[in-house]
Amino acid sequence: MIINHPLLGPRDSQEFTYLGDASLIERPDWQAADAVDQFYDYLYLRDNPAGLHRELWYHEQGDRSWLVVTRNTLTHDITSVELARDVAKAKGRST
Amino acid sequence: MRYSGFQVLKQALSGHKGWGRAWRDPEPQSQYDIVIVGGGGHGLATAYYLARSFAKARVAVIEKGWIGGGNVGRNTTIIRSNYLLDGNEPFYEYSMKLWEGLEQDFNFNAMVSQRGVLNLCHTDAQRDAFRRRANGMRLNGVDAELLDAEGVRKMAPFLNFDSARFPIKGGLLQPRGGTVRHDAVAWGYARGADSRGVDIIQNCEVVGFRIENGICLGVETTRGYIAAAKVGVAVAGSSGAVMAKAGMRLPIESHVLQAFVSEGLKPIIPGVITYGAGHFYVSQSDKGGLVFGGDIDGYNSYAQRGNLPVVEDVCEGGMSLMPMIGRAKLLRMWGGIMDMSMDGSPIIDKTDIGGLYFNGGWCYGGFKATPASGMCFAHLLATDTPHPTATAYRFDRFRKGLMIDEKGMGAQPNLH
């Protein structure tokens, strides 16, 4: 698979480490009243779709940026690659 | 028809015209007591034990494709019970005992071959870990032997013992481990279940569950609605996609695992050998092909095919362990979809939806578990209580912190 890095251009997926579903960006508030339930969902449960999947890849052997890759799990086709930083900021996160 | 040496002689003398089909091809009925979704090894074994041990007559197995076309026909055929943790070891040993009596039990030659499983160690720390695991196995009444380098050399003199980077220091041997002809497992269970009245319905995909007031009433399929008092789902890699139709999210990710077979070679590898310094395991089939594999590709996939970096990684592991295989040609390679759970251990449990039961999360170790998985799932479906060897395989273990994490990797499915 070739991942089209937003800053560096097309890179071999071997340079990356895979983490999982991009929802892992949205870490729950540990002070919320239902934090235990929220963390159970966050840590253990997955949508695991057969089709388009937004997922986190880390460019470990490159510029060490985290990317959100949208990839079809049935065909391995990659349709979009964003910097995870931009995705998080668009959701109102400061860092 | 009961298969036997006498039948082989009789059929040989009559031109092999009397064999008949091994199982029927029935139309789905409108209603069953128990419907099993998924005609793989685990689903067929569940149906078989429901009919044989719990005398449940109105059982159907519903399969999207053809039976034996999924992971039961794609794995590397290894059976073993060399686990460390208490939640796992009694279950896998129960499975091993069922393997040992399986062929007589279901009257089918599954070529169960207890040729031994040897895990190699390459450092002192790894040997210590193996010693601990061997003790854990023995405490559960399972055979385990710790070999030194000379002991390994007697069994497998062709290995790369004196590699400067990864010298072989010894190994953990389970003599009762081995291999089984995986297709025959699906066929044997299918034939055994069918002869006891189970309907095996192929080319019938579940497209939804009919759920009212929190109770599952049946399944919508491509061949119409089928009502069932209980529905058991055993669909391995498709667990996430199928259970999503019932509105459930699972502690599971689907990943692709590749496997490989070389051209046929003269007999050289005595049992199953696993490399301890990389991820590579190999055995030799009775036809002579080297059957081997390694790591999962490591990203979510439902594609049933992998990519080349892992092919290279697996072959590097093989070359490092036994350089002689560099001359062998690869004959076939393929992928299967693994239901990788958050702690590397499976789930056999009720769901929060009444009448809906789940069996999955087998990661890439489901084949060896086939008989016990079937028996324990049948026990749960028939009695509504977990089988004594499968009490730890619950959904709520993640919420309660009771994970069964053999590798100690945490909630990172692609590392288990």
XYZ file of C-alpha atoms in Angstrom:
511
model
C 0.000 0.000 0.000
C 1.166 3.533 -0.783
C 0.138 6.279 1.640
C 0.066 9.739 0.074
C 1.524 11.774 2.945
C 0.136 15.352 2.925
C 3.605 16.821 3.494
C 5.993 14.256 1.997
C 4.043 12.771 -0.918
C 3.595 9.059 -1.662
C 5.356 6.822 0.894
C 5.431 3.006 1.279
C 3.166 1.820 4.131
C 6.149 -0.108 5.535
C 7.490 3.201 6.863
C 4.394 3.522 9.052
C 3.092 1.912 12.227
C -0.634 1.229 12.473
C -2.614 2.121 15.576
C -6.307 1.655 14.740
C -9.641 3.440 14.397
C -9.329 7.246 14.166
C -11.883 7.556 16.983
C -8.884 6.954 19.276
C -8.160 10.688 18.808
C -11.277 11.454 20.843
C -10.103 10.505 24.287
C -12.939 10.920 26.821
C -12.880 13.394 29.703
C -11.608 11.456 32.719
C -13.570 13.734 35.044
C -16.942 13.043 33.410
C -19.544 11.391 35.641
C -19.728 8.380 33.313
C -15.980 8.287 32.610
C -15.800 4.544 33.368
C -18.360 3.713 30.662
C -16.840 6.172 28.226
C -13.360 4.722 28.656
C -14.682 1.170 28.253
C -16.170 2.213 24.907
C -13.089 4.176 23.903
C -10.548 1.540 24.819
C -12.250 -1.727 23.866
C -15.177 -1.351 21.464
C -14.709 -0.830 17.714
C -17.005 -0.232 14.739
C -14.732 -2.518 12.664
C -16.497 -1.701 9.370
C -16.286 -3.699 6.142
C -15.797 -0.726 3.823
C -14.476 2.781 4.425
C -12.415 3.015 7.625
C -10.766 6.106 9.105
C -7.621 4.999 10.897
C -4.450 6.288 12.530
C -1.025 5.632 11.018
C 2.260 6.897 12.537
C 5.126 7.792 10.208
C 7.700 6.185 12.470
C 10.448 5.874 9.866
C 9.757 9.315 8.404
C 8.713 12.627 9.868
C 6.973 11.049 12.896
C 3.653 12.659 12.129
C 0.345 10.985 12.911
C -1.979 10.630 9.913
C -5.689 9.912 9.570
C -5.990 7.611 6.549
C -9.364 6.786 4.995
C -9.038 3.324 3.496
C -11.487 0.715 2.201
C -11.025 -2.471 4.260
C -12.514 -4.593 1.447
C -10.112 -3.389 -1.281
C -7.258 -1.642 0.632
C -7.842 1.463 -1.559
C -6.807 4.693 0.196
C -9.088 7.599 -0.611
C -7.807 10.387 1.636
C -4.888 11.151 3.949
C -4.933 13.987 6.491
C -2.618 15.121 9.248
C -4.123 13.881 12.546
C -3.206 17.278 14.008
C -5.510 19.009 11.509
C -8.315 16.529 12.225
C -8.014 17.099 15.979
C -7.886 20.889 15.597
C -10.980 20.827 13.380
C -12.762 19.124 16.288
C -11.830 21.995 18.560
C -8.829 20.404 20.258
C -5.980 22.788 21.105
C -3.172 20.258 20.484
C -23.675 -44.691 5.623
C -20.981 -45.518 8.143
C -17.494 -45.216 6.654
C -15.218 -48.211 7.307
C -12.569 -50.423 5.731
C -15.338 -52.852 4.802
C -17.183 -50.071 2.926
C -14.026 -49.177 0.998
C -13.705 -52.809 -0.143
C -17.391 -53.140 -0.923
C -17.518 -49.899 -2.913
C -14.298 -50.785 -4.731
C -15.903 -54.019 -5.941
C -19.022 -52.175 -7.120
C -17.259 -49.397 -9.036
C -17.550 -46.766 -6.285
C -21.135 -46.062 -7.383
C -22.758 -46.390 -3.970
C -21.105 -43.667 -1.908
C -23.834 -41.027 -2.164
C -23.467 -37.471 -0.950
C -21.941 -36.817 2.447
C -24.619 -34.304 3.482
C -27.964 -33.105 2.122
C -28.682 -29.754 0.485
C -31.989 -28.864 2.180
C -34.236 -25.864 1.606
C -34.416 -23.658 4.716
C -37.504 -24.263 6.858
C -39.416 -21.295 8.237
C -38.564 -22.084 11.848
C -35.872 -23.835 13.935
C -35.089 -24.222 17.622
C -31.512 -23.074 17.095
C -29.965 -21.348 14.093
C -26.161 -21.194 13.845
C -24.895 -18.361 11.647
C -21.642 -19.379 9.962
C -20.797 -22.763 8.425
C -17.124 -22.755 9.293
C -15.366 -25.159 11.630
C -16.779 -23.625 14.796
C -20.355 -23.335 13.505
C -20.424 -26.884 12.155
C -18.844 -28.258 15.334
C -21.457 -26.399 17.385
C -24.266 -27.922 15.328
C -22.681 -31.372 15.582
C -22.381 -31.281 19.370
C -25.864 -29.762 19.739
C -27.265 -32.749 17.878
C -24.953 -35.389 19.359
C -24.500 -34.344 22.994
C -27.590 -32.247 23.662
C -30.074 -34.034 21.381
C -31.320 -30.822 19.820
C -33.092 -31.931 16.647
C -34.245 -28.757 14.913
C -30.943 -27.051 14.267
C -29.813 -25.230 11.126
C -26.417 -23.918 10.053
C -26.611 -20.943 7.695
C -23.572 -20.224 5.538
C -23.051 -17.258 3.196
C -20.797 -19.189 0.801
C -19.915 -22.859 0.923
C -18.875 -24.747 4.038
C -15.142 -24.931 4.555
C -14.495 -21.916 2.303
C -13.454 -19.572 5.093
C -10.814 -19.813 7.771
C -11.282 -23.544 8.433
C -9.843 -24.109 4.947
C -7.249 -21.321 5.161
C -5.320 -21.948 8.388
C -1.977 -23.731 8.804
C -3.660 -26.797 10.394
C -1.796 -26.687 13.719
C -3.272 -28.076 16.943
C -1.687 -27.531 20.360
C -2.563 -26.754 23.967
C 0.562 -24.921 25.137
C -0.979 -21.891 26.807
C 0.061 -20.338 30.102
C -2.973 -18.665 31.651
C -5.647 -20.422 33.684
C -8.492 -18.930 31.618
C -7.067 -20.549 28.481
C -5.116 -23.724 29.237
C -7.957 -25.998 30.483
C -10.060 -24.995 27.468
C -7.345 -25.729 24.911
C -6.461 -29.013 26.636
C -10.129 -29.982 26.474
C -9.947 -29.224 22.759
C -6.843 -31.411 22.437
C -8.649 -34.316 24.137
C -11.575 -33.884 21.743
C -9.137 -33.913 18.786
C -7.686 -37.177 20.073
C -11.051 -38.930 19.878
C -12.531 -36.941 17.016
C -12.175 -39.299 14.070
C -13.811 -42.226 15.858
C -16.444 -39.872 17.191
C -17.607 -38.412 13.890
C -16.540 -41.365 11.711
C -14.405 -39.380 9.298
C -10.682 -39.460 8.589
C -9.426 -36.012 9.581
C -5.778 -37.157 9.555
C -5.182 -36.028 13.141
C -1.417 -36.353 13.446
C 0.191 -35.731 16.833
C 3.646 -35.107 15.417
C 4.667 -32.582 18.091
C 4.868 -28.813 18.321
C 8.309 -27.369 19.072
C 8.715 -23.695 20.064
C 12.363 -22.619 19.822
C 14.035 -20.227 22.245
C 17.085 -18.096 21.470
C 17.897 -16.264 24.698
C 18.172 -17.181 28.364
C 15.182 -14.974 29.180
C 13.080 -16.730 26.595
C 14.062 -20.102 28.032
C 12.959 -18.901 31.469
C 9.603 -17.860 29.997
C 9.245 -21.268 28.337
C 10.089 -23.025 31.595
C 7.344 -21.045 33.291
C 4.884 -21.858 30.518
C 5.820 -25.549 30.626
C 5.191 -25.554 34.379
C 1.845 -23.841 33.823
C 0.944 -26.517 31.285
C 1.994 -29.358 33.573
C -0.015 -27.905 36.461
C -3.000 -28.292 34.142
C -2.079 -31.893 33.374
C -0.702 -31.167 29.893
C 2.435 -32.739 28.415
C 5.363 -30.336 28.121
C 9.081 -30.968 27.708
C 11.902 -28.473 27.852
C 14.671 -29.392 25.399
C 18.247 -28.121 25.401
C 20.060 -27.301 22.174
C 21.259 -30.930 21.811
C 17.704 -32.190 22.220
C 16.509 -29.843 19.498
C 19.431 -30.861 17.254
C 18.392 -34.522 17.499
C 14.882 -33.662 16.346
C 15.711 -31.092 13.696
C 19.418 -31.107 12.704
C 18.777 -28.845 9.707
C 18.050 -25.720 11.778
C 20.423 -22.756 11.908
C 21.829 -23.505 15.388
C 24.931 -21.352 15.365
C 23.543 -18.115 14.000
C 25.565 -15.404 15.743
C 22.498 -13.233 16.253
C 19.850 -15.831 17.184
C 21.528 -19.072 18.331
C 19.082 -21.851 19.257
C 19.289 -22.381 23.011
C 16.547 -24.993 23.281
C 12.851 -25.392 22.896
C 9.493 -26.130 24.469
C 8.032 -29.319 23.026
C 4.435 -30.445 23.293
C 4.560 -33.997 21.917
C 0.749 -34.279 21.702
C 0.480 -31.185 19.499
C 0.466 -31.631 15.752
C -1.571 -31.073 12.625
C -5.003 -32.015 11.292
C -6.317 -31.967 7.745
C -8.460 -28.851 8.103
C -10.911 -29.435 5.214
C -11.748 -32.860 6.607
C -12.638 -31.248 9.938
C -15.317 -29.132 8.229
C -16.539 -32.085 6.181
C -16.540 -34.516 9.122
C -18.519 -32.171 11.346
C -20.895 -31.329 8.487
C -21.548 -34.981 7.719
C -21.925 -35.869 11.385
C -24.340 -32.998 12.019
C -26.332 -33.661 8.861
C -26.764 -37.346 9.685
C -28.210 -36.306 13.057
C -30.834 -34.088 11.434
C -29.113 -30.698 11.250
C -29.967 -28.684 8.110
C -26.809 -27.216 6.542
C -27.947 -24.375 4.308
C -25.242 -23.000 2.023
C -25.356 -19.889 -0.188
C -27.631 -18.237 2.357
C -26.377 -14.947 3.763
C -27.756 -13.359 6.927
C -28.701 -9.777 6.051
C -30.283 -8.830 9.373
C -31.688 -9.933 12.706
C -35.348 -9.518 13.644
C -35.183 -8.035 17.137
C -38.263 -6.928 19.080
C -38.274 -5.635 22.673
C -34.669 -6.739 23.116
C -35.367 -10.318 22.013
C -33.977 -11.876 18.845
C -36.790 -13.691 17.036
C -34.907 -14.916 13.986
C -32.701 -13.971 11.071
C -33.418 -12.282 7.747
C -31.512 -14.070 5.023
C -31.079 -13.880 1.261
C -33.373 -16.933 1.146
C -36.100 -15.478 3.333
C -36.868 -15.034 7.021
C -35.993 -17.896 9.374
C -37.464 -17.837 12.881
C -35.420 -19.318 15.719
C -35.769 -19.530 19.491
C -31.998 -19.068 19.725
C -29.475 -17.682 17.273
C -25.759 -18.433 17.670
C -23.285 -16.394 15.640
C -19.894 -18.000 14.840
C -18.555 -16.063 11.861
C -14.907 -15.383 12.828
C -13.496 -12.544 10.702
C -16.967 -11.281 9.799
C -17.989 -10.917 13.479
C -17.885 -7.116 13.411
C -19.921 -6.811 10.219
C -22.543 -9.419 11.234
C -23.036 -8.250 14.825
C -23.339 -4.649 13.579
C -26.584 -5.822 11.943
C -27.820 -6.506 15.489
C -26.637 -3.061 16.582
C -23.658 -4.367 18.561
C -20.093 -3.066 18.697
C -17.526 -5.685 19.675
C -14.107 -5.661 21.354
C -12.785 -7.004 18.040
C -10.954 -5.768 14.939
C -10.758 -7.769 11.702
C -7.242 -8.277 10.337
C -5.778 -10.272 7.467
C -3.370 -13.171 8.069
C -1.474 -14.771 5.207
C -0.400 -18.397 4.854
C 1.904 -20.116 2.402
C 2.601 -23.542 0.888
C 5.767 -24.524 -0.966
C 6.110 -27.080 -3.718
C 6.146 -30.732 -2.571
C 9.477 -31.796 -1.046
C 10.864 -35.013 0.429
C 9.995 -35.496 4.121
C 12.292 -33.273 6.187
C 10.387 -31.447 8.942
C 9.225 -33.893 11.639
C 6.546 -31.816 13.363
C 5.560 -28.211 13.789
C 8.477 -25.840 14.426
C 8.111 -22.207 15.489
C 10.861 -19.606 15.438
C 11.328 -17.674 18.659
C 13.319 -14.733 17.301
C 10.849 -13.768 14.601
C 7.306 -14.790 13.803
C 7.503 -17.902 11.641
C 5.959 -21.347 12.013
C 6.264 -24.287 9.673
C 5.146 -27.865 9.255
C 5.237 -30.266 6.322
C 2.049 -31.686 4.885
C 1.716 -35.354 3.975
C 1.935 -34.297 0.320
C 5.342 -32.773 1.096
C 4.548 -29.057 0.889
C 5.971 -26.813 3.577
C 3.003 -25.085 5.215
C 4.067 -21.861 6.896
C 3.018 -18.447 8.076
C 3.902 -15.540 10.322
C 2.419 -12.282 11.510
C -0.863 -10.680 10.545
C -0.498 -7.727 8.193
C -1.445 -5.411 11.050
C -4.185 -3.154 9.658
C -7.974 -3.615 9.576
C -8.984 -5.691 6.567
C -11.840 -7.794 5.226
C -10.062 -8.411 1.912
C -8.886 -12.067 2.346
C -5.590 -11.105 0.750
C -2.519 -9.427 2.211
C 0.384 -7.336 1.002
C 4.007 -8.022 0.090
C 5.867 -6.522 3.104
C 4.562 -9.323 5.342
C 5.418 -11.929 2.687
C 8.986 -10.667 2.793
C 8.982 -10.637 6.598
C 7.723 -14.230 6.827
C 10.253 -15.461 4.270
C 13.071 -13.663 6.112
C 12.029 -15.489 9.283
C 12.085 -18.793 7.420
C 15.495 -18.125 5.881
C 16.902 -17.106 9.250
C 15.650 -20.299 10.927
C 16.345 -22.851 8.172
C 18.413 -21.395 5.312
C 17.861 -24.552 3.239
C 14.314 -23.494 2.345
C 15.716 -20.688 0.198
C 15.855 -23.202 -2.668
C 12.197 -24.199 -2.361
C 9.597 -22.585 -4.602
C 6.458 -21.050 -3.180
C 3.408 -22.768 -4.609
C 0.450 -20.890 -3.146
C -0.300 -18.059 -0.733
C -3.599 -16.694 0.494
C -5.223 -14.627 3.221
C -7.948 -15.134 5.782
C -9.741 -12.647 8.011
C -9.021 -12.924 11.733
C -11.336 -11.654 14.464
C -8.589 -10.078 16.605
C -9.876 -9.418 20.129
C -8.620 -6.809 22.559
C -6.768 -9.284 24.785
C -5.956 -12.024 22.260
C -8.489 -14.440 23.769
C -11.914 -15.504 22.491
C -15.497 -14.832 23.574
C -18.196 -17.513 23.977
C -21.095 -15.764 25.642
C -24.683 -14.541 25.589
C -25.228 -11.016 24.321
C -27.425 -8.317 25.846
C -30.045 -9.257 23.245
C -32.231 -12.152 24.399
C -31.830 -15.321 22.340
C -28.686 -14.048 20.585
C -25.387 -15.764 21.388
C -21.872 -15.018 20.184
C -18.743 -17.077 19.556
C -15.728 -15.189 18.204
C -12.563 -13.258 18.863
C -10.395 -16.276 18.050
C -7.605 -14.126 16.670
C -5.388 -16.337 14.545
C -5.667 -19.360 16.848
C -9.172 -20.594 16.141
C -8.470 -23.827 14.302
C -6.984 -25.732 17.235
C -9.988 -24.665 19.301
C -12.599 -25.973 16.846
C -13.852 -29.028 18.812
C -13.933 -27.355 22.234
C -15.377 -24.155 20.782
C -18.180 -26.184 19.219
C -18.797 -28.161 22.405
C -18.739 -25.085 24.669
C -20.956 -23.025 22.356
C -23.381 -25.960 22.088
C -23.369 -26.214 25.896
C -24.149 -22.499 26.211
C -26.906 -22.624 23.579
C -28.495 -25.754 25.026
C -28.264 -24.994 28.739
C -27.826 -21.190 28.942
C -24.841 -21.740 31.215
C -21.166 -21.616 30.187
C -19.215 -24.847 29.856
C -16.828 -25.280 32.825
C -13.753 -24.817 30.608
C -15.073 -21.626 28.989
C -16.271 -19.597 31.969
C -13.593 -16.943 31.422
C -14.590 -16.181 27.816
C -17.139 -13.528 28.722
C -17.987 -10.205 27.108
C -17.816 -8.320 30.399
C -14.208 -9.284 31.153
C -13.032 -6.087 29.439
C -15.292 -3.881 31.537
C -14.286 -5.710 34.716
C -10.554 -5.847 34.035
C -10.448 -9.656 33.808
C -8.532 -9.824 30.532
C -6.843 -13.062 29.437
C -3.808 -11.520 27.776
C -1.324 -14.333 26.971
C 1.144 -11.966 25.322
C 0.654 -9.035 27.694
C 0.115 -6.601 24.836
C -2.917 -4.709 26.132
C -5.856 -3.520 24.047
C -3.932 -3.428 20.764
C -5.395 -6.190 18.553
C -2.722 -6.112 15.841
C -0.034 -7.036 18.397
C -1.706 -10.187 19.785
